[in-house]
XYZ file of C-alpha atoms in Angstrom:
142
model
C 12.928 5.544 -50.208
C 8.988 5.230 -49.081
C 6.171 8.050 -49.338
C 5.431 9.660 -45.853
C 2.098 9.307 -46.305
C 0.883 11.635 -43.410
C 3.628 14.589 -42.371
C 6.544 13.532 -40.789
C 5.629 9.818 -40.617
C 7.197 6.756 -43.015
C 5.432 4.452 -44.202
C 8.273 2.514 -42.819
C 7.646 3.641 -39.289
C 4.222 3.373 -39.640
C 4.640 -0.016 -40.351
C 7.579 -0.651 -37.916
C 4.843 0.756 -35.167
C 2.845 -1.934 -36.280
C 4.631 -4.643 -36.022
C 5.773 -3.718 -32.415
C 2.458 -3.065 -31.808
C 1.566 -6.766 -33.285
C 4.533 -8.354 -30.335
C 3.942 -6.687 -27.069
C 0.748 -7.473 -27.657
C 1.140 -11.273 -28.820
C 4.143 -11.141 -25.492
C 6.967 -11.279 -28.063
C 9.096 -8.375 -26.923
C 12.248 -7.966 -29.281
C 14.188 -5.071 -27.499
C 11.818 -4.375 -23.864
C 10.530 -6.286 -21.337
C 6.949 -6.750 -22.936
C 5.004 -4.492 -20.507
C 1.910 -2.451 -22.620
C 3.479 1.090 -22.460
C 3.672 3.448 -25.185
C 8.174 3.932 -24.129
C 7.877 0.383 -25.064
C 5.905 1.314 -27.833
C 8.340 3.020 -30.110
C 11.548 1.812 -27.761
C 10.333 -1.810 -29.677
C 10.275 -0.392 -32.955
C 13.593 1.521 -33.243
C 11.832 4.572 -33.915
C 11.904 7.899 -32.519
C 9.667 9.052 -29.175
C 8.621 12.280 -32.043
C 7.991 9.959 -34.825
C 5.471 7.898 -32.398
C 3.723 10.955 -31.413
C 2.725 12.022 -34.871
C 1.846 7.809 -36.064
C -1.628 9.486 -35.120
C -4.033 6.236 -36.319
C -0.908 3.601 -34.504
C -1.717 6.158 -31.074
C -5.676 5.353 -31.660
C -5.259 2.136 -31.918
C -3.048 0.972 -29.772
C -4.820 3.228 -27.129
C -7.764 1.044 -28.272
C -6.496 -1.798 -27.709
C -4.878 -1.582 -24.206
C -7.834 0.160 -23.267
C -9.862 -3.820 -24.022
C -6.345 -5.994 -23.965
C -6.212 -8.862 -20.707
C -3.107 -7.284 -19.929
C -5.077 -4.275 -19.137
C -7.228 -5.343 -17.402
C -5.185 -8.025 -15.245
C -2.650 -4.718 -14.054
C -5.846 -3.213 -13.039
C -6.869 -5.170 -10.936
C -3.871 -5.840 -9.259
C -3.642 -2.180 -8.702
C -7.450 -2.171 -6.791
C -5.756 -5.372 -5.336
C -3.138 -2.755 -3.787
C -6.008 -0.516 -3.449
C -7.936 -2.468 -1.264
C -4.727 -3.913 0.599
C -3.253 -0.417 1.483
C -6.488 0.545 3.192
C -6.659 -2.918 5.359
C -3.598 -1.547 6.164
C -3.881 1.986 7.151
C -7.330 0.777 8.545
C -5.436 -1.861 10.680
C -2.675 0.509 12.405
C -5.095 2.664 13.550
C -6.482 0.195 14.832
C -3.299 -1.518 15.670
C -2.835 2.522 17.791
C -6.227 2.510 19.150
C -4.560 -0.761 21.041
C -1.631 0.525 21.862
C -3.248 3.435 24.142
C -4.672 1.271 25.580
C -2.201 -0.648 26.598
C -0.380 2.682 27.849
C -3.190 3.758 29.755
C -3.845 0.416 31.170
C -0.654 0.203 32.268
C 0.582 3.192 33.590
C -2.868 2.593 35.811
C -1.258 -0.684 36.770
C 2.108 1.558 37.912
C -0.844 3.540 39.751
C -2.384 0.688 41.835
C 1.425 -1.297 42.484
C 3.012 2.006 44.286
C -0.492 2.916 46.029
C 0.014 -1.216 47.047
C 3.413 -0.399 47.612
C 2.973 2.218 50.179
C -0.648 0.672 51.896
C 2.113 -2.898 52.372
C 4.765 -0.487 53.609
C 2.033 1.626 56.499
C 0.499 -1.930 57.957
C 4.364 -2.449 58.505
C 5.666 -0.039 60.417
C 2.929 -0.608 62.976
C 3.466 -2.414 66.001
C 3.081 -6.201 66.005
C 1.923 -5.988 70.411
C -0.731 -6.107 71.179
C -1.818 -3.230 74.016
C -3.862 -3.686 75.858
C -6.713 -0.704 77.109
C -6.640 0.668 80.217
C -9.704 -1.202 82.222
C -12.514 0.423 83.114
C -14.825 1.209 86.099
C -17.521 -1.244 85.678
C -15.537 -4.161 84.046
C -13.319 -3.774 87.197
C -16.454 -5.201 89.183
C-alpha cells in the first residue's frame, strides 16, 4: 500500500485525480461526458467525492486550470449570450404586449364606430323618401 501524502489521501488517489484532470482538460475522458465539473473529476478518477474533497492541492490546481481554460471562457461567452438573448426576448415580449394592447384598443374603437354607423344608417333608412311640399305662403301666391 502507498503511504498517504495527506491525512486520508493516498498517493494513488492523488495520482488518479491528476490523471483524470489531465484527461478532462485534453478532451479525452474515459468515464464521463467530459464537462469540466468536479463531479466529473471524481468520477473520471474512479474515487469517491469524499476522497476528492480531501485532495486540496488537486482541487486548487483544478480551480486554477478551470478558470483559465478555453472551455470555461467559451462557457462564459455562451452564458453571456444566453443572458443577452433572454433579456431581448423579455423586452420583445413586453413590446409585443404593448402593441397588442394598442390593437385591442383600436379594435374596440372600430367596433363602436361600426355600431354607431349602423345606427345612423338605420335612422336614415327609416325616413320617408316621399317629398312633402311645404305649404305655400301668401307671398309666394301673389
